[in-house]
PDB file of C-alpha atoms in Angstrom:
ATOM      1  CA  MET A  30     134.616 -26.399 -76.754  1.00 71.00           C
ATOM      2  CA  ALA A  31     134.480 -28.101 -80.131  1.00 88.00           C
ATOM      3  CA  LYS A  32     131.486 -30.047 -81.348  1.00 90.00           C
ATOM      4  CA  ALA A  33     133.506 -33.286 -81.393  1.00 92.00           C
ATOM      5  CA  ASP A  34     134.452 -32.811 -77.725  1.00 93.00           C
ATOM      6  CA  VAL A  35     130.847 -32.213 -76.722  1.00 93.00           C
ATOM      7  CA  LEU A  36     129.648 -35.260 -78.647  1.00 93.00           C
ATOM      8  CA  ALA A  37     132.361 -37.373 -77.004  1.00 94.00           C
ATOM      9  CA  ARG A  38     131.179 -36.202 -73.585  1.00 95.00           C
ATOM     10  CA  VAL A  39     127.567 -36.898 -74.542  1.00 94.00           C
ATOM     11  CA  ARG A  40     128.438 -40.444 -75.560  1.00 94.00           C
ATOM     12  CA  ALA A  41     130.307 -40.907 -72.250  1.00 96.00           C
ATOM     13  CA  ASP A  42     127.273 -39.563 -70.369  1.00 95.00           C
ATOM     14  CA  LEU A  43     124.972 -41.946 -72.217  1.00 94.00           C
ATOM     15  CA  ALA A  44     127.291 -44.890 -71.526  1.00 95.00           C
ATOM     16  CA  ALA A  45     127.135 -43.979 -67.820  1.00 96.00           C
ATOM     17  CA  GLY A  46     123.338 -43.692 -67.981  1.00 94.00           C
ATOM     18  CA  HIS A  47     123.285 -39.936 -67.412  1.00 95.00           C
ATOM     19  CA  THR A  48     120.649 -39.058 -69.993  1.00 95.00           C
ATOM     20  CA  HIS A  49     119.668 -35.767 -68.338  1.00 95.00           C
ATOM     21  CA  VAL A  50     123.215 -34.416 -68.577  1.00 96.00           C
ATOM     22  CA  ALA A  51     123.472 -35.660 -72.170  1.00 96.00           C
ATOM     23  CA  VAL A  52     120.241 -33.839 -73.069  1.00 95.00           C
ATOM     24  CA  GLN A  53     121.530 -30.638 -71.474  1.00 96.00           C
ATOM     25  CA  ARG A  54     124.783 -30.834 -73.418  1.00 95.00           C
ATOM     26  CA  LEU A  55     122.996 -31.513 -76.701  1.00 95.00           C
ATOM     27  CA  ARG A  56     120.452 -28.733 -76.181  1.00 95.00           C
ATOM     28  CA  THR A  57     123.273 -26.311 -75.390  1.00 95.00           C
ATOM     29  CA  LEU A  58     125.103 -27.412 -78.515  1.00 94.00           C
ATOM     30  CA  LEU A  59     121.920 -26.912 -80.556  1.00 93.00           C
ATOM     31  CA  ALA A  60     121.628 -23.385 -79.180  1.00 92.00           C
ATOM     32  CA  VAL A  61     124.982 -22.690 -80.831  1.00 92.00           C
ATOM     33  CA  LEU A  62     124.475 -24.876 -83.917  1.00 92.00           C
ATOM     34  CA  PRO A  63     120.688 -24.902 -84.482  1.00 91.00           C
ATOM     35  CA  ASN A  64     120.929 -26.383 -87.978  1.00 90.00           C
ATOM     36  CA  ASP A  65     123.181 -29.362 -87.161  1.00 92.00           C
ATOM     37  CA  LEU A  66     121.224 -32.454 -88.161  1.00 92.00           C
ATOM     38  CA  GLU A  67     123.694 -34.852 -86.523  1.00 93.00           C
ATOM     39  CA  VAL A  68     123.113 -33.263 -83.120  1.00 94.00           C
ATOM     40  CA  ARG A  69     119.350 -33.263 -83.720  1.00 94.00           C
ATOM     41  CA  ALA A  70     119.420 -36.970 -84.568  1.00 94.00           C
ATOM     42  CA  LEU A  71     121.414 -37.796 -81.436  1.00 95.00           C
ATOM     43  CA  LEU A  72     119.070 -35.733 -79.265  1.00 96.00           C
ATOM     44  CA  THR A  73     116.111 -37.493 -80.872  1.00 96.00           C
ATOM     45  CA  SER A  74     117.552 -40.901 -79.979  1.00 95.00           C
ATOM     46  CA  VAL A  75     118.150 -39.813 -76.362  1.00 95.00           C
ATOM     47  CA  TYR A  76     114.564 -38.592 -76.033  1.00 96.00           C
ATOM     48  CA  ARG A  77     113.389 -41.839 -77.615  1.00 96.00           C
ATOM     49  CA  GLN A  78     115.413 -43.833 -75.042  1.00 94.00           C
ATOM     50  CA  THR A  79     113.871 -41.869 -72.184  1.00 95.00           C
ATOM     51  CA  GLY A  80     110.343 -42.375 -73.520  1.00 95.00           C
ATOM     52  CA  ASN A  81     109.574 -38.793 -74.538  1.00 96.00           C
ATOM     53  CA  PRO A  82     107.941 -39.024 -77.984  1.00 97.00           C
ATOM     54  CA  VAL A  83     106.930 -35.336 -78.040  1.00 96.00           C
ATOM     55  CA  GLU A  84     110.512 -34.088 -77.781  1.00 97.00           C
ATOM     56  CA  ALA A  85     111.740 -36.897 -80.036  1.00 96.00           C
ATOM     57  CA  GLY A  86     109.254 -35.675 -82.652  1.00 96.00           C
ATOM     58  CA  ARG A  87     110.323 -32.082 -82.149  1.00 96.00           C
ATOM     59  CA  TRP A  88     114.055 -32.625 -82.539  1.00 96.00           C
ATOM     60  CA  GLY A  89     113.717 -35.423 -85.083  1.00 95.00           C
ATOM     61  CA  PHE A  90     111.305 -33.461 -87.283  1.00 96.00           C
ATOM     62  CA  LEU A  91     114.104 -32.533 -89.680  1.00 94.00           C
ATOM     63  CA  THR A  92     115.857 -35.929 -89.643  1.00 93.00           C
ATOM     64  CA  ASP A  93     115.154 -39.177 -91.417  1.00 91.00           C
ATOM     65  CA  GLU A  94     115.181 -41.173 -88.151  1.00 88.00           C
ATOM     66  CA  VAL A  95     111.961 -39.649 -86.819  1.00 94.00           C
ATOM     67  CA  ARG A  96     109.003 -41.985 -86.426  1.00 95.00           C
ATOM     68  CA  GLU A  97     105.449 -41.205 -87.440  1.00 96.00           C
ATOM     69  CA  SER A  98     104.229 -41.748 -83.857  1.00 96.00           C
ATOM     70  CA  GLU A  99     106.713 -39.122 -82.635  1.00 96.00           C
ATOM     71  CA  LEU A 100     105.557 -36.608 -85.241  1.00 96.00           C
ATOM     72  CA  THR A 101     101.964 -37.262 -84.194  1.00 96.00           C
ATOM     73  CA  ALA A 102     102.826 -36.791 -80.509  1.00 96.00           C
ATOM     74  CA  TYR A 103     104.641 -33.538 -81.315  1.00 96.00           C
ATOM     75  CA  ALA A 104     101.687 -32.233 -83.325  1.00 95.00           C
ATOM     76  CA  LYS A 105      99.202 -33.273 -80.637  1.00 95.00           C
ATOM     77  CA  ALA A 106     101.205 -31.574 -77.854  1.00 96.00           C
ATOM     78  CA  ASN A 107     101.583 -28.407 -79.977  1.00 94.00           C
ATOM     79  CA  PRO A 108      98.426 -28.024 -82.063  1.00 93.00           C
ATOM     80  CA  ASP A 109      99.291 -24.530 -83.340  1.00 92.00           C
ATOM     81  CA  PRO A 110     101.412 -24.876 -86.500  1.00 93.00           C
ATOM     82  CA  TRP A 111     103.164 -21.554 -85.806  1.00 92.00           C
ATOM     83  CA  GLN A 112     104.230 -22.830 -82.418  1.00 92.00           C
ATOM     84  CA  ARG A 113     105.499 -26.118 -83.890  1.00 93.00           C
ATOM     85  CA  LEU A 114     107.461 -24.177 -86.496  1.00 92.00           C
ATOM     86  CA  ARG A 115     108.950 -21.869 -83.855  1.00 92.00           C
ATOM     87  CA  LEU A 116     109.842 -24.772 -81.539  1.00 94.00           C
ATOM     88  CA  LEU A 117     111.948 -26.370 -84.276  1.00 93.00           C
ATOM     89  CA  HIS A 118     114.572 -23.617 -83.848  1.00 90.00           C
ATOM     90  CA  PHE A 119     115.663 -24.123 -87.444  1.00 90.00           C
ATOM     91  CA  ASP A 120     116.796 -21.123 -89.418  1.00 84.00           C
ATOM     92  CA  GLY A 121     118.785 -22.904 -92.073  1.00 76.00           C
ATOM     93  CA  ASP A 122     118.185 -23.571 -95.709  1.00 79.00           C
ATOM     94  CA  PRO A 123     115.926 -26.579 -96.345  1.00 80.00           C
ATOM     95  CA  VAL A 124     118.128 -27.468 -99.328  1.00 80.00           C
ATOM     96  CA  GLY A 125     120.480 -29.363 -96.994  1.00 82.00           C
ATOM     97  CA  LEU A 126     117.641 -31.511 -95.659  1.00 89.00           C
ATOM     98  CA  SER A 127     116.592 -34.877 -97.006  1.00 91.00           C
ATOM     99  CA  ASP A 128     113.597 -34.871 -99.344  1.00 92.00           C
ATOM    100  CA  ALA A 129     111.234 -36.215 -96.654  1.00 92.00           C
ATOM    101  CA  ALA A 130     112.385 -33.711 -94.030  1.00 93.00           C
ATOM    102  CA  ALA A 131     112.232 -30.795 -96.487  1.00 92.00           C
ATOM    103  CA  GLN A 132     108.735 -31.865 -97.480  1.00 93.00           C
ATOM    104  CA  ARG A 133     107.648 -31.999 -93.798  1.00 94.00           C
ATOM    105  CA  LEU A 134     109.096 -28.533 -93.205  1.00 93.00           C
ATOM    106  CA  VAL A 135     107.426 -27.037 -96.283  1.00 91.00           C
ATOM    107  CA  GLN A 136     104.126 -28.707 -95.346  1.00 94.00           C
ATOM    108  CA  LEU A 137     104.308 -27.294 -91.806  1.00 93.00           C
ATOM    109  CA  ALA A 138     105.122 -23.816 -93.147  1.00 91.00           C
ATOM    110  CA  GLU A 139     102.154 -24.005 -95.527  1.00 93.00           C
ATOM    111  CA  GLU A 140      99.901 -25.197 -92.703  1.00 93.00           C
ATOM    112  CA  ALA A 141     101.062 -22.253 -90.589  1.00 91.00           C
ATOM    113  CA  GLU A 142     100.391 -19.791 -93.414  1.00 91.00           C
ATOM    114  CA  LYS A 143      96.884 -21.217 -93.946  1.00 91.00           C
ATOM    115  CA  SER A 144      96.067 -20.899 -90.239  1.00 87.00           C
ATOM    116  CA  GLY A 145      96.711 -17.165 -90.385  1.00 82.00           C
ATOM    117  CA  ALA A 146      99.088 -15.005 -88.464  1.00 78.00           C
ATOM    118  CA  PRO A 147      99.984 -16.147 -84.966  1.00 73.00           C
ATOM    119  CA  SER A 148      97.939 -14.547 -82.238  1.00 72.00           C
ATOM    120  CA  ARG A 149      99.513 -11.801 -80.170  1.00 73.00           C
ATOM    121  CA  TRP A 150      99.321 -11.813 -76.414  1.00 67.00           C
ATOM    122  CA  VAL A 151      97.210  -8.907 -75.196  1.00 73.00           C
ATOM    123  CA  GLY A 152      96.519  -9.981 -71.628  1.00 71.00           C
ATOM    124  CA  SER A 153      98.184  -9.090 -68.387  1.00 71.00           C
ATOM    125  CA  TYR A 154     101.488 -10.622 -67.342  1.00 71.00           C
ATOM    126  CA  ARG A 155     100.391 -10.792 -63.706  1.00 74.00           C
ATOM    127  CA  ALA A 156      99.126 -13.926 -62.032  1.00 68.00           C
ATOM    128  CA  PRO A 157      95.342 -14.085 -61.778  1.00 64.00           C
ATOM    129  CA  GLY A 158      93.850 -13.264 -58.403  1.00 67.00           C
ATOM    130  CA  LYS A 159      92.427 -15.917 -56.144  1.00 65.00           C
ATOM    131  CA  SER A 160      88.829 -16.618 -56.934  1.00 64.00           C
ATOM    132  CA  ARG A 161      87.720 -18.149 -53.633  1.00 66.00           C
ATOM    133  CA  GLY A 162      86.109 -16.019 -50.936  1.00 67.00           C
ATOM    134  CA  VAL A 163      87.821 -15.040 -47.706  1.00 66.00           C
ATOM    135  CA  ALA A 164      84.810 -15.048 -45.361  1.00 70.00           C
ATOM    136  CA  LEU A 165      84.987 -18.712 -44.328  1.00 73.00           C
ATOM    137  CA  PRO A 166      88.740 -18.820 -43.551  1.00 77.00           C
ATOM    138  CA  CYS A 167      88.438 -15.538 -41.594  1.00 83.00           C
ATOM    139  CA  LEU A 168      85.468 -16.847 -39.617  1.00 85.00           C
ATOM    140  CA  PHE A 169      87.319 -20.058 -38.786  1.00 87.00           C
ATOM    141  CA  THR A 170      90.413 -18.124 -37.677  1.00 89.00           C
ATOM    142  CA  THR A 171      88.303 -15.821 -35.501  1.00 91.00           C
ATOM    143  CA  ILE A 172      86.562 -18.747 -33.775  1.00 94.00           C
ATOM    144  CA  VAL A 173      89.868 -20.533 -33.131  1.00 94.00           C
ATOM    145  CA  LEU A 174      91.395 -17.365 -31.663  1.00 95.00           C
ATOM    146  CA  LEU A 175      88.369 -16.764 -29.431  1.00 95.00           C
ATOM    147  CA  VAL A 176      88.462 -20.353 -28.123  1.00 96.00           C
ATOM    148  CA  ALA A 177      92.203 -20.063 -27.481  1.00 96.00           C
ATOM    149  CA  LEU A 178      91.708 -16.729 -25.686  1.00 96.00           C
ATOM    150  CA  ALA A 179      88.923 -18.224 -23.561  1.00 96.00           C
ATOM    151  CA  LEU A 180      91.131 -21.174 -22.590  1.00 96.00           C
ATOM    152  CA  VAL A 181      93.989 -18.822 -21.685  1.00 96.00           C
ATOM    153  CA  GLY A 182      91.581 -16.739 -19.584  1.00 95.00           C
ATOM    154  CA  ILE A 183      90.238 -19.811 -17.765  1.00 95.00           C
ATOM    155  CA  GLY A 184      93.778 -21.029 -17.162  1.00 94.00           C
ATOM    156  CA  ALA A 185      94.853 -17.641 -15.761  1.00 94.00           C
ATOM    157  CA  TRP A 186      91.757 -17.566 -13.536  1.00 94.00           C
ATOM    158  CA  LYS A 187      92.601 -21.055 -12.161  1.00 93.00           C
ATOM    159  CA  VAL A 188      96.262 -20.131 -11.525  1.00 93.00           C
ATOM    160  CA  MET A 189      95.237 -16.933  -9.687  1.00 91.00           C
ATOM    161  CA  ALA A 190      92.666 -18.839  -7.622  1.00 90.00           C
ATOM    162  CA  TYR A 191      95.289 -21.463  -6.695  1.00 90.00           C
ATOM    163  CA  LEU A 192      97.870 -18.844  -5.730  1.00 89.00           C
ATOM    164  CA  LEU A 193      95.454 -16.808  -3.629  1.00 88.00           C
ATOM    165  CA  ALA A 194      93.942 -19.815  -1.806  1.00 77.00           C
TER     166      ALA A 194
END
């Protein structure tokens, strides 16, 4: 599907108030065209409409429409400069960007370089084990089962006594 068709559908979705569908279409389009500033600007405005300044800052980082509060929210939500750089999903040439956007990108790249290489994950990929003890739940279960067994025994005794009397 052509970019123009997708953008037409996005505008129809927005007119109908279907912002979630519009975001999905735009994010899919950005997966194919990661350096398209028009799509980034439209996605930024949708996130701005829905009240998500972090994502508006992320996708508007390379546009002129981004607001300072959105950039701050994006930086606060992603304090690691390497992560912010990676989350931009931009692999294009900064020459096509406006001066302000190119300056932001260069500044972020320099900040990432100064912070050192990104850390590598060395931990386990398994979920951590439960830290609470099992003695209390087991004790409670045992007591409940014993009480239930005693009640069943008393009930059986009463039924037998009734039948034999």
